[in-house]
Coordinates of C-alpha atoms in Angstrom, one line a residue:
X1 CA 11.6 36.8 85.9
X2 CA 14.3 36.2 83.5
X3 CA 15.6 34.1 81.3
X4 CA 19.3 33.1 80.7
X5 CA 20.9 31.2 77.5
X6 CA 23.7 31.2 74.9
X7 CA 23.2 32.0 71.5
X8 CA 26.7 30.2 69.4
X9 CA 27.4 30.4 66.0
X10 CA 28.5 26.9 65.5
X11 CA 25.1 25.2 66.8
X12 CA 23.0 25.5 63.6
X13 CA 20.3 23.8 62.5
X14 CA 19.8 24.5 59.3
X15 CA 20.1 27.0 56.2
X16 CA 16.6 28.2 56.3
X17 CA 14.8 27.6 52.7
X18 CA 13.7 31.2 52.0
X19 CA 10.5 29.3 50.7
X20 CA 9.4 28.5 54.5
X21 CA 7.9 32.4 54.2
X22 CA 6.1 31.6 51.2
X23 CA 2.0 32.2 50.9
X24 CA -1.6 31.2 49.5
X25 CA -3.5 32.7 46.9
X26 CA -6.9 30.3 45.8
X27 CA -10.1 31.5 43.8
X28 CA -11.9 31.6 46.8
X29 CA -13.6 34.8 48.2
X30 CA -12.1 38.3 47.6
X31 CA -8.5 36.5 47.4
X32 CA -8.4 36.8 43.4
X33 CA -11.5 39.4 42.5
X34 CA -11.0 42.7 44.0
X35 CA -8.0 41.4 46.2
X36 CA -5.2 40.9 43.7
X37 CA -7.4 41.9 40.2
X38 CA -9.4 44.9 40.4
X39 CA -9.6 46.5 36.5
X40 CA -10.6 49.7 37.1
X41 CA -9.3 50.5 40.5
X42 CA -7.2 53.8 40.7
X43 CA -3.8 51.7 41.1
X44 CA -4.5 49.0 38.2
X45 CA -2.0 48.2 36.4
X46 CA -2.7 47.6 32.4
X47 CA -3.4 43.6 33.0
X48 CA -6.1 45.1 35.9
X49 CA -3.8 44.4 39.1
X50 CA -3.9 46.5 42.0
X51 CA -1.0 47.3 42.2
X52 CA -1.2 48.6 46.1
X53 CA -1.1 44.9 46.7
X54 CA 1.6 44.0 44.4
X55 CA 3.4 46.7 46.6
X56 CA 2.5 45.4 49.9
X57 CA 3.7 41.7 48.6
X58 CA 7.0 43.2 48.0
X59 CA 7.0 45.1 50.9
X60 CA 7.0 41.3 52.5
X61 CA 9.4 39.6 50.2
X62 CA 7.0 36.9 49.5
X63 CA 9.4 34.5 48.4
X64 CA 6.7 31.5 46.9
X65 CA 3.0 31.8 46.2
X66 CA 1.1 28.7 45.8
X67 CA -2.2 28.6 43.4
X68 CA -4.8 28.2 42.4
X69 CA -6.2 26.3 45.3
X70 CA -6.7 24.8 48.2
X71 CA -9.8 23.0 48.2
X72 CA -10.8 24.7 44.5
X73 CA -8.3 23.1 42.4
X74 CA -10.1 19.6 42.9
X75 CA -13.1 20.8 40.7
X76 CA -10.6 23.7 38.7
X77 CA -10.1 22.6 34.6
X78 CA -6.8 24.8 34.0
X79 CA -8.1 25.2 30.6
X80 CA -10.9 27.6 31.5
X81 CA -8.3 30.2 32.6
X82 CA -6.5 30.5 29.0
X83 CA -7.5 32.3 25.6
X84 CA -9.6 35.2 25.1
X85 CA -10.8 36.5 28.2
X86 CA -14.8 37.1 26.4
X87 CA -14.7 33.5 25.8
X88 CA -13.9 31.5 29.0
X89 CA -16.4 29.7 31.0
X90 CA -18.6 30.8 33.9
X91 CA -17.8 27.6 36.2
X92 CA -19.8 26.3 39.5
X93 CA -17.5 26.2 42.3
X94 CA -18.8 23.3 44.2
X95 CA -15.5 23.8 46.5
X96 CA -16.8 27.1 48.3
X97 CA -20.4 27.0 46.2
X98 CA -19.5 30.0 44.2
X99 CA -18.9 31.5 40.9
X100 CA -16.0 31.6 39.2
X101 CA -15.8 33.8 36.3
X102 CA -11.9 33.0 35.0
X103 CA -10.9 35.8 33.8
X104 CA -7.9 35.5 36.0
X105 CA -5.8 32.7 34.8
X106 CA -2.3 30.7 34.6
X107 CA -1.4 34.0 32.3
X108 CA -2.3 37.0 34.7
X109 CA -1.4 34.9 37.7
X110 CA 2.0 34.7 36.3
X111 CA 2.1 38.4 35.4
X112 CA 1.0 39.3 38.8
X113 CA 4.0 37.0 40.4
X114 CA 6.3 38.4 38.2
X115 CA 5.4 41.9 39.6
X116 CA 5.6 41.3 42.7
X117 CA 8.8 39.8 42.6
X118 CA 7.2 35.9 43.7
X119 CA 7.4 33.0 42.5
X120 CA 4.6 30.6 41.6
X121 CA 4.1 27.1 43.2
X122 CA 1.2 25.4 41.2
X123 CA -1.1 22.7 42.0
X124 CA -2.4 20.2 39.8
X125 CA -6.5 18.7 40.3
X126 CA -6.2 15.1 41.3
X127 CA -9.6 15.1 43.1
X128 CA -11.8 15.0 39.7
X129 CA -9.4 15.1 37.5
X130 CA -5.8 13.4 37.4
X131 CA -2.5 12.5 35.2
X132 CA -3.5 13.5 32.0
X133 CA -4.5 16.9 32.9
X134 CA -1.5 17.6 35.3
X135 CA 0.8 16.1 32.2
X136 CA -0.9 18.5 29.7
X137 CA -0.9 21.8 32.5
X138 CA 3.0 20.8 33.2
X139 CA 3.2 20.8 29.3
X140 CA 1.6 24.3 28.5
X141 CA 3.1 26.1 31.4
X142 CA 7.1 24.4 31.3
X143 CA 7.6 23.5 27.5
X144 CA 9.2 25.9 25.1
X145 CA 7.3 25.2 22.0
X146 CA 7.0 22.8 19.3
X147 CA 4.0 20.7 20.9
X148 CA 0.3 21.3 21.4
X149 CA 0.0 22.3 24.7
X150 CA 3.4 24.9 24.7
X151 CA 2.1 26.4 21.0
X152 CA -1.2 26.8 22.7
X153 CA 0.5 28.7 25.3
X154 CA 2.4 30.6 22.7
X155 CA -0.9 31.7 20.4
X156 CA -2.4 32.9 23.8
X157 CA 0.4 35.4 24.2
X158 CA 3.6 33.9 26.6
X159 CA 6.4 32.8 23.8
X160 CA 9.0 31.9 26.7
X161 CA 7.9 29.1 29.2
X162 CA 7.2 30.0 33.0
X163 CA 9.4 27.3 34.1
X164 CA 7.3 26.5 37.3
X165 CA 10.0 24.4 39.6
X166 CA 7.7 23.5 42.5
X167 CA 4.2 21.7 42.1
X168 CA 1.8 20.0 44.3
X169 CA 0.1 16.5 43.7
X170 CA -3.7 17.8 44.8
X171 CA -4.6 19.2 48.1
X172 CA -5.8 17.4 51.4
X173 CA -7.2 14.5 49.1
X174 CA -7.7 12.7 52.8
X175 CA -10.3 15.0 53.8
X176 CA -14.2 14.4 53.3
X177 CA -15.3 17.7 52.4
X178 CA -12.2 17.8 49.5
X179 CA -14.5 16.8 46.0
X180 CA -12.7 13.3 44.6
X181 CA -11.7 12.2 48.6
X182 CA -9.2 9.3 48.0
X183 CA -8.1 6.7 51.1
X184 CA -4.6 6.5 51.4
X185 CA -3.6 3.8 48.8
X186 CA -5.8 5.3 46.2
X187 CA -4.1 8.9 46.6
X188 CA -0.9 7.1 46.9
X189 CA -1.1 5.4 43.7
X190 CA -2.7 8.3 41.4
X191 CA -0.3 10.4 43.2
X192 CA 3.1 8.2 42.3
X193 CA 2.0 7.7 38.5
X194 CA 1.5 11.7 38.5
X195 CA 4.4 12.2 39.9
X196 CA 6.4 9.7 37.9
X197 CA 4.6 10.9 34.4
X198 CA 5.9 14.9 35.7
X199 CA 9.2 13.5 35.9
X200 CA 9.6 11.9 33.3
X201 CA 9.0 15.7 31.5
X202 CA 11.9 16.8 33.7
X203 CA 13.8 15.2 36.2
X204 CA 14.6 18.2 37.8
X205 CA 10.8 19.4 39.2
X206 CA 10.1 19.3 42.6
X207 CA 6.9 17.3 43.8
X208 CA 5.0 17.8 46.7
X209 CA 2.6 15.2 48.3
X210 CA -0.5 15.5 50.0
X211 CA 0.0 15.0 54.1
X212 CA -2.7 14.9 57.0
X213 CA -5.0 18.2 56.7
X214 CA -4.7 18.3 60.2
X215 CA -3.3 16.5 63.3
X216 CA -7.2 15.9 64.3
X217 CA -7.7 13.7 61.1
X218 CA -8.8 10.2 62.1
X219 CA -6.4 9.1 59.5
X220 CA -3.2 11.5 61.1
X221 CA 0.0 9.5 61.1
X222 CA -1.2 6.7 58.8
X223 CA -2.2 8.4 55.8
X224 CA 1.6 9.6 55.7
X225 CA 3.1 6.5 56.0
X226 CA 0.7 5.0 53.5
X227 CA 1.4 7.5 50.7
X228 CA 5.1 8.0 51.4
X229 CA 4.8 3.9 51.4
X230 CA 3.7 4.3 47.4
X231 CA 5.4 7.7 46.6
X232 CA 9.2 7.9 48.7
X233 CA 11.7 8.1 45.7
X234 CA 9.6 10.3 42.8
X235 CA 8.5 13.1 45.6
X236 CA 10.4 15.6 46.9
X237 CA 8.2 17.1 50.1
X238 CA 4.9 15.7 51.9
X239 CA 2.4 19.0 53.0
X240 CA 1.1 19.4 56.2
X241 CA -1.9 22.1 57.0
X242 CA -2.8 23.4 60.2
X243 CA -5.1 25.9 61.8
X244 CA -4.7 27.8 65.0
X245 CA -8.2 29.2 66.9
X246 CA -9.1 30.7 70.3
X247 CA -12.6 30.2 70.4
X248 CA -12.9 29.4 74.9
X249 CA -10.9 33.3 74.6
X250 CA -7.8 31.4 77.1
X251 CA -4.7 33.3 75.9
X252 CA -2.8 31.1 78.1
X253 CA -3.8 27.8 76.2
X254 CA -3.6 29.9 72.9
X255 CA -0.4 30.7 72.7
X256 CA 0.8 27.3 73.4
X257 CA -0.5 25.7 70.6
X258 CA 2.6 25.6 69.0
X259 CA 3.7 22.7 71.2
X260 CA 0.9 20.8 69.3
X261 CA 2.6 22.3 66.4
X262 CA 6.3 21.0 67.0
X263 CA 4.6 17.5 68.0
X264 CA 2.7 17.3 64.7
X265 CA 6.3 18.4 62.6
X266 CA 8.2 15.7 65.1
X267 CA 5.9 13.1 64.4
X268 CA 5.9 13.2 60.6
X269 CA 9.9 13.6 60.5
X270 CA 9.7 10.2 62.4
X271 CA 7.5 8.8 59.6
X272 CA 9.8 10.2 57.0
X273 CA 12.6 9.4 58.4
X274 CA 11.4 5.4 59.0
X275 CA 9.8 5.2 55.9
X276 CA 13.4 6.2 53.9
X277 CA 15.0 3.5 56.5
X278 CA 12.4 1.2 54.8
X279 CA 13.5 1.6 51.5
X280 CA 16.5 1.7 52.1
X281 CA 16.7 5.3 50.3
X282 CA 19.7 7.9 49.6
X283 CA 17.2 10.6 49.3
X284 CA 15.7 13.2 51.5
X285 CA 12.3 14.3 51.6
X286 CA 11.1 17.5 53.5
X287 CA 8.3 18.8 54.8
X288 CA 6.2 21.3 52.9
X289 CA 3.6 23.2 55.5
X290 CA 1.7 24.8 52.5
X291 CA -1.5 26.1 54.3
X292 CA -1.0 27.3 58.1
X293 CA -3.0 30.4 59.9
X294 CA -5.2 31.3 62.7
X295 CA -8.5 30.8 61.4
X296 CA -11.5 31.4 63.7
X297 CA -12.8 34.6 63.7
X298 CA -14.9 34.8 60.4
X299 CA -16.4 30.9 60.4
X300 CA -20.0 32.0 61.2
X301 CA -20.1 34.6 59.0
X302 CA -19.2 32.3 56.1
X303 CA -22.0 29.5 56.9
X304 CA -24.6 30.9 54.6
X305 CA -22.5 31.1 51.2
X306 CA -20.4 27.5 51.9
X307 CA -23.7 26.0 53.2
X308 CA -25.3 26.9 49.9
X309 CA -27.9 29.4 51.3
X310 CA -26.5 32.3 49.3
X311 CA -27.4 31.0 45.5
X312 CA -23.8 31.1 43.3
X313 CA -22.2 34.1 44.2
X314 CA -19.4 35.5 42.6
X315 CA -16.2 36.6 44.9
X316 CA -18.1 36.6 48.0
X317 CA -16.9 37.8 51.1
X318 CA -15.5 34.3 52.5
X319 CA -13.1 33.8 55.4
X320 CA -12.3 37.7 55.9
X321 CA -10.9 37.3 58.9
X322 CA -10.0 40.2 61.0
X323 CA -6.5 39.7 62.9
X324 CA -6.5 41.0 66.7
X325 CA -3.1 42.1 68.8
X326 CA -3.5 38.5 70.5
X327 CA -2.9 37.0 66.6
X328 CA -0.1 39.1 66.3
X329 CA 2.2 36.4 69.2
X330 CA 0.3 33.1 67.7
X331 CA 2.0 34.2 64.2
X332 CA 5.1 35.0 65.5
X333 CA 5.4 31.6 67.8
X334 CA 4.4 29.4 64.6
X335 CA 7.0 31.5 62.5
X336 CA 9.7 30.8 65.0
X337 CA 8.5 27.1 65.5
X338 CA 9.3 27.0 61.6
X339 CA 12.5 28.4 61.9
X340 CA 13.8 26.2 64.7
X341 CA 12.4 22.9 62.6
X342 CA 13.6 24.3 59.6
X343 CA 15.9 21.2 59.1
X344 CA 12.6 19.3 58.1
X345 CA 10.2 21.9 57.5
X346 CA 11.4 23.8 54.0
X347 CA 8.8 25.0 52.2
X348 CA 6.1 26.9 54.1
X349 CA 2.6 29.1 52.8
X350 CA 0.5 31.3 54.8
X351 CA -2.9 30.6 54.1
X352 CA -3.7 33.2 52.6
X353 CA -2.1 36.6 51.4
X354 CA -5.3 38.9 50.3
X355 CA -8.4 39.4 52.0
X356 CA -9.5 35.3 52.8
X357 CA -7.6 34.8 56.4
X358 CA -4.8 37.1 55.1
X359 CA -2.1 39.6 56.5
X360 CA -3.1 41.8 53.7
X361 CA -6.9 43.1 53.3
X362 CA -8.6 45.3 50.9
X363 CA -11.5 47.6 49.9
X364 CA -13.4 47.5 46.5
X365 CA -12.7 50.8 44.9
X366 CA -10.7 51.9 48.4
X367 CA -7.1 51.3 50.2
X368 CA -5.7 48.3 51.0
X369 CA -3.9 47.9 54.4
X370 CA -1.7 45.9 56.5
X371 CA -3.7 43.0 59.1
X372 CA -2.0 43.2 62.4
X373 CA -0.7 39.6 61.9
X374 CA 0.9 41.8 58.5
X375 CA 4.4 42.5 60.8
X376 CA 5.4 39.1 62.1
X377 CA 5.1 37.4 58.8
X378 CA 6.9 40.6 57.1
X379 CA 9.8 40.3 59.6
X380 CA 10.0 37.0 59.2
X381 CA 10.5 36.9 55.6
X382 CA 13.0 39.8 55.2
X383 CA 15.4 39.1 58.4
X384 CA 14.6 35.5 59.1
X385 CA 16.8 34.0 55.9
X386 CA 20.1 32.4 56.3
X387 CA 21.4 30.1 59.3
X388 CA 18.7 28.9 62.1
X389 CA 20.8 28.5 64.9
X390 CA 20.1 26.3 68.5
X391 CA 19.9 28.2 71.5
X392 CA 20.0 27.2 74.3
X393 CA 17.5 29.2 76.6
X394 CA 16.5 28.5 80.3
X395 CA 13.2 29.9 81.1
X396 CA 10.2 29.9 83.4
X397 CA 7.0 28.6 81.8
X398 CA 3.3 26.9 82.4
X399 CA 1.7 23.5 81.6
X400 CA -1.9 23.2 79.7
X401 CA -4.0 20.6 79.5
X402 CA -1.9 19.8 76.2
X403 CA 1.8 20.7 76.7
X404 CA 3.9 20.9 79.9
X405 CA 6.9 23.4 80.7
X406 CA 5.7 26.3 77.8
X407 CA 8.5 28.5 78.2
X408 CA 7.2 32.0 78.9
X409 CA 9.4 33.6 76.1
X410 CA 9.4 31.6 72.6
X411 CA 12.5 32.2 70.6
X412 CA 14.3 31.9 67.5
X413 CA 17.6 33.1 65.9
X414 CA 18.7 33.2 62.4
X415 CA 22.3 34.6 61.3
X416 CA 21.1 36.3 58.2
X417 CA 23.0 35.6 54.7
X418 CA 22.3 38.8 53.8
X419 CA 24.7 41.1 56.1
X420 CA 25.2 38.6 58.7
X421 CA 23.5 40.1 61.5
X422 CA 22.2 38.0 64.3
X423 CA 18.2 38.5 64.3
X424 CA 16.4 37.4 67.3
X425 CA 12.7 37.2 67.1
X426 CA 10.6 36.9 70.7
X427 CA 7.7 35.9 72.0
X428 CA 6.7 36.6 75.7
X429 CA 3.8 34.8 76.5
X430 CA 3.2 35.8 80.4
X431 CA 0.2 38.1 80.3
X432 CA 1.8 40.0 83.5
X433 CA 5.6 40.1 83.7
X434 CA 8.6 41.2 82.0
X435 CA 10.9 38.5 81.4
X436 CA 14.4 39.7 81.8
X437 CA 16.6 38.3 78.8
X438 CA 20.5 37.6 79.1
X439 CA 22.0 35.8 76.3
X440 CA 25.7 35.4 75.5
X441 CA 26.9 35.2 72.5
X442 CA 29.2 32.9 71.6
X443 CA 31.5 32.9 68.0
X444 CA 30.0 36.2 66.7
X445 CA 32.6 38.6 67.5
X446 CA 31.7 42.0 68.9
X447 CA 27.8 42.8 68.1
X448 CA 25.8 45.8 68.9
X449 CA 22.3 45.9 68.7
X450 CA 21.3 47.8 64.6
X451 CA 17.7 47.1 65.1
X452 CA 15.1 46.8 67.9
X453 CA 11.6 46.4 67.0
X454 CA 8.5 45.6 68.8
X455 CA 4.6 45.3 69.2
X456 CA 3.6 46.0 72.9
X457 CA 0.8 47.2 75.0
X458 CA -2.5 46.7 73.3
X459 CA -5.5 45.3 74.3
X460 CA -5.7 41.4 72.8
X461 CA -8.3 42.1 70.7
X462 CA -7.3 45.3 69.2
X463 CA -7.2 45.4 65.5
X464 CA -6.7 47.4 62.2
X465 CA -8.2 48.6 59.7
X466 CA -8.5 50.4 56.8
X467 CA -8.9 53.8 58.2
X468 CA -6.1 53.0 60.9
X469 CA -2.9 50.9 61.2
X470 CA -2.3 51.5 64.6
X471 CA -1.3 47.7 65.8
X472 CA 1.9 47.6 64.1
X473 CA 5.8 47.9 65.2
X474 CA 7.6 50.8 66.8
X475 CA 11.4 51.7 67.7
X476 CA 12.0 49.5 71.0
X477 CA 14.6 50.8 73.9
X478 CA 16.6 49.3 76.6
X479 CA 18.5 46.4 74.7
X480 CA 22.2 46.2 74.8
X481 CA 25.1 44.4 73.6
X482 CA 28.2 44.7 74.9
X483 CA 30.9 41.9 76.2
X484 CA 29.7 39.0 74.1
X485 CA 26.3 39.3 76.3
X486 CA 22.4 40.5 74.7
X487 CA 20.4 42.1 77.7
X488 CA 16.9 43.2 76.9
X489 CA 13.7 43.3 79.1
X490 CA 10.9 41.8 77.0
X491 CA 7.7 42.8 78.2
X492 CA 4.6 40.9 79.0
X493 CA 2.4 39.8 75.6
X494 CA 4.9 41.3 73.3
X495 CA 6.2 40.5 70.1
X496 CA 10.1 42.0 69.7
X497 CA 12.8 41.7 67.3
X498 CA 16.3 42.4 67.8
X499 CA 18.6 42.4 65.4
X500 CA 22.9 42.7 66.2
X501 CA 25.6 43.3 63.7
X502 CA 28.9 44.5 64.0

């Protein structure tokens, strides 16, 4: 089988937003308590942060890290996480029926950014809370001093302000199970005199606005035209979340769902880009896809502590999903779907980073190690910044019961700002064959291949663990450059990345 294209460096799409790799971190499950804070584990720092996971966030170049929530923020007072640590309140959290003790706040979550080299993308509660609240957290976290809420900040220990650029109006406020559900024109109305009050701190934040929480929602494309309807010129992006999940165990219709994935992106682009037309705007607004995963594997498990059979517990075990070799192609498709939309989609989060649905797990007291799903993301993030180019790629492929013509190989290509290499990342979805891969390369000059990485030849449901990372990315052979032309054999279910440079 093979597949034949041309890879040019004039046919870009789009200087990728190094945010699109960004990620999730929400006081839910093992995600703050013994995933990122841990006081008392052998690699603490002195605030009580592992600092194995502050490594393995570098290690990814985590560019943006949005917090504290997610479906907690719409029951989260900001003001429990400040002040002495002995005197902050034991909360409810009717979001995930927990505890939550706060003794991880605004203060050590920006410590724990700041060392590991992220930044932080906040969200503000408009599901029981709203503007005044947002106005007074925008306050305390972006104000240098000389008010209440900025000297606060100062007498609890942070002189200079944080200077947060990024921040999101709620989360999924169109879903029933979110606490303070809006419709549409009540979301859209809080959400434009939030918005408007933020700016009128500084003009120069950036605003994102709450979008479907999935395709599936009844209320999927309207809600989006209805908010954008009261919120188009004080906003900046509109979120979209989405899940991915192979419960009927078909690998074929798995790995496809990323068609569903460019329709939902295409569909909401069309809504922006009508909704500007309407009024008559000079201003672009982008799409922010701040919570995406495969989520299916651990939904059982979690019935008895969301259902409220469990008691209150604190830092539960919640949505510890285990990542298979199968995961490891559905994260790099969605990764390259990003990249080749990445003239719409800007801003991206993978929901989550530690321990709840993450690439990155932990033990109490023990190691923390790399999910299989760990490498794609990773890749992505380090070698996947700088120009998303078009290719044009002729392949064989298969038709589902949701997408026709799925091309067997799914790929992307980004010329990297960094050193200007040419990185390919690939996909072959045929659970049998090789697909043999000829690409010429057009404007890049001569190229030979610097880098050839892939994940190949496991069972689909082979994972890691803690004991063993043995699902992860060796040296790959048999790729060559020469005469303006890329020829590699990509085997069947792999995940490969070729890099070329001069």
């Amino acid at each position: 089988m093979r597949a034949v294209g041309t890879a040019h460096s004039g046919y870009v799409v789009s200087t990728v937003d190094p945010r699109l790799y960004g990620s999730f971190v929400e006081h839910l499950g093992r995600a703050v308590y013994s995933g990122i804070y841990e006081p008392g584990h052998p690699t603490a720092d002195k605030n009580g942060m592992r600092q194995d996971v502050i490594d393995l966030v570098r290690e990814a170049d985590v560019p943006i890290v949005r917090y504290p929530g997610g479906n907690f923020v719409s029951v989260y007072n900001w003001e429990d996480g400040i002040g002495p640590r002995e005197e902050r309140p034991v909360r409810l959290d009717l979001a995930w029926h927990s505890s939550e003790s706060n003794q991880v706040g605004i203060h050590e979550f920006a410590d724990w950014a700041e060392a590991a080299n992220t930044s932080m993308m906040l969200a503000v509660n408009l599901g029981s809370r709203g503007l005044e609240s947002a106005r007074a957290f925008l306050e305390y976290v972006n104000h240098p001093g000389g008010s209440h809420w900025s000297d606060l900040r100062r007498k609890n220990g942070r002189e200079d302000p944080w200077n947060v650029r990024i921040w999101c109006l709620g989360n999924e406020m169109d879903g029933s199970w979110q606490i303070g559900q809006k419709t549409a024109d009540e979301y859209g109305r809080i959400a434009f005199e939030t918005a408007k009050a933020m700016r009128a701190f500084d003009k120069s934040l950036e605003f994102v606005v709450c979008g479907s929480s999935s395709p599936k929602m009844a209320t999927y494309p309207a809600w989006e035209a209805t908010v954008l309807d009261y919120t188009y010129n004080v906003i900046d992006y509109i979120s979209l979340h989405m899940y991915f999940e192979n419960h009927a165990g078909n690998t074929a219709d798995y790995l496809a769902q990323n068609a569903r994935l460019e329709d939902y992106i295409t569909t909401i682009a069309g809504v922006i880009a009508y909704t500007k037309a309407k009024k008559r705007s000079k201003k672009d607004v982008y799409i922010s896809f701040d919570e995406w995963n495969v989520w299916y594997h651990s939904r059982e498990a979690d019935r008895k502590v969301v259902e409220g059979r469990a008691g209150w517990p604190h830092a539960p075990t919640l949505l510890e999903d285990i990542y298979n070799f199968e995961d490891v192609l559905q994260v790099g498709c969605i990764l390259n779907t990003f990249i080749r939309r990445s003239d719409v989609v800007k801003v991206g989060c993978l929901a989550q980073l530690v321990n709840v649905i993450a690439p990155i797990m932990t033990v109490p007291g023990g190691p923390a190690w790399r999910q299989t799903t760990f490498f794609p993301y990773a890749y992505a993030s380090r070698y996947g910044r700088g120009k998303a180019l078009n290719l044009s790629l002729e392949c064989p492929g298969y038709s589902t019961g949701f997408a026709a013509s799925v091309p067997y190989l799914d790929v992307a290509a980004v010329e990297t700002g960094a050193d200007g290499a040419l990185t390919l990342f690939i996909v072959n979805r045929h659970q049998t064959e090789a697909v043999d891969l000829e690409l010429a390369l057009e404007g890049f000059g001569d190229r030979k291949v610097i880098m050839d990485k892939v994940m190949e030849g496991h069972d689909l449901r082979a994972v890691n663990g803690p004991g063993a990372e043995t699902i992860a990315p060796r040296d790959a052979s048999g790729a060559s450059a020469a005469g303006g032309r890329l020829v590699a054999s990509i085997t069947p279910l792999s995940y490969r990345m070729i890099r070329l440079g001069a």
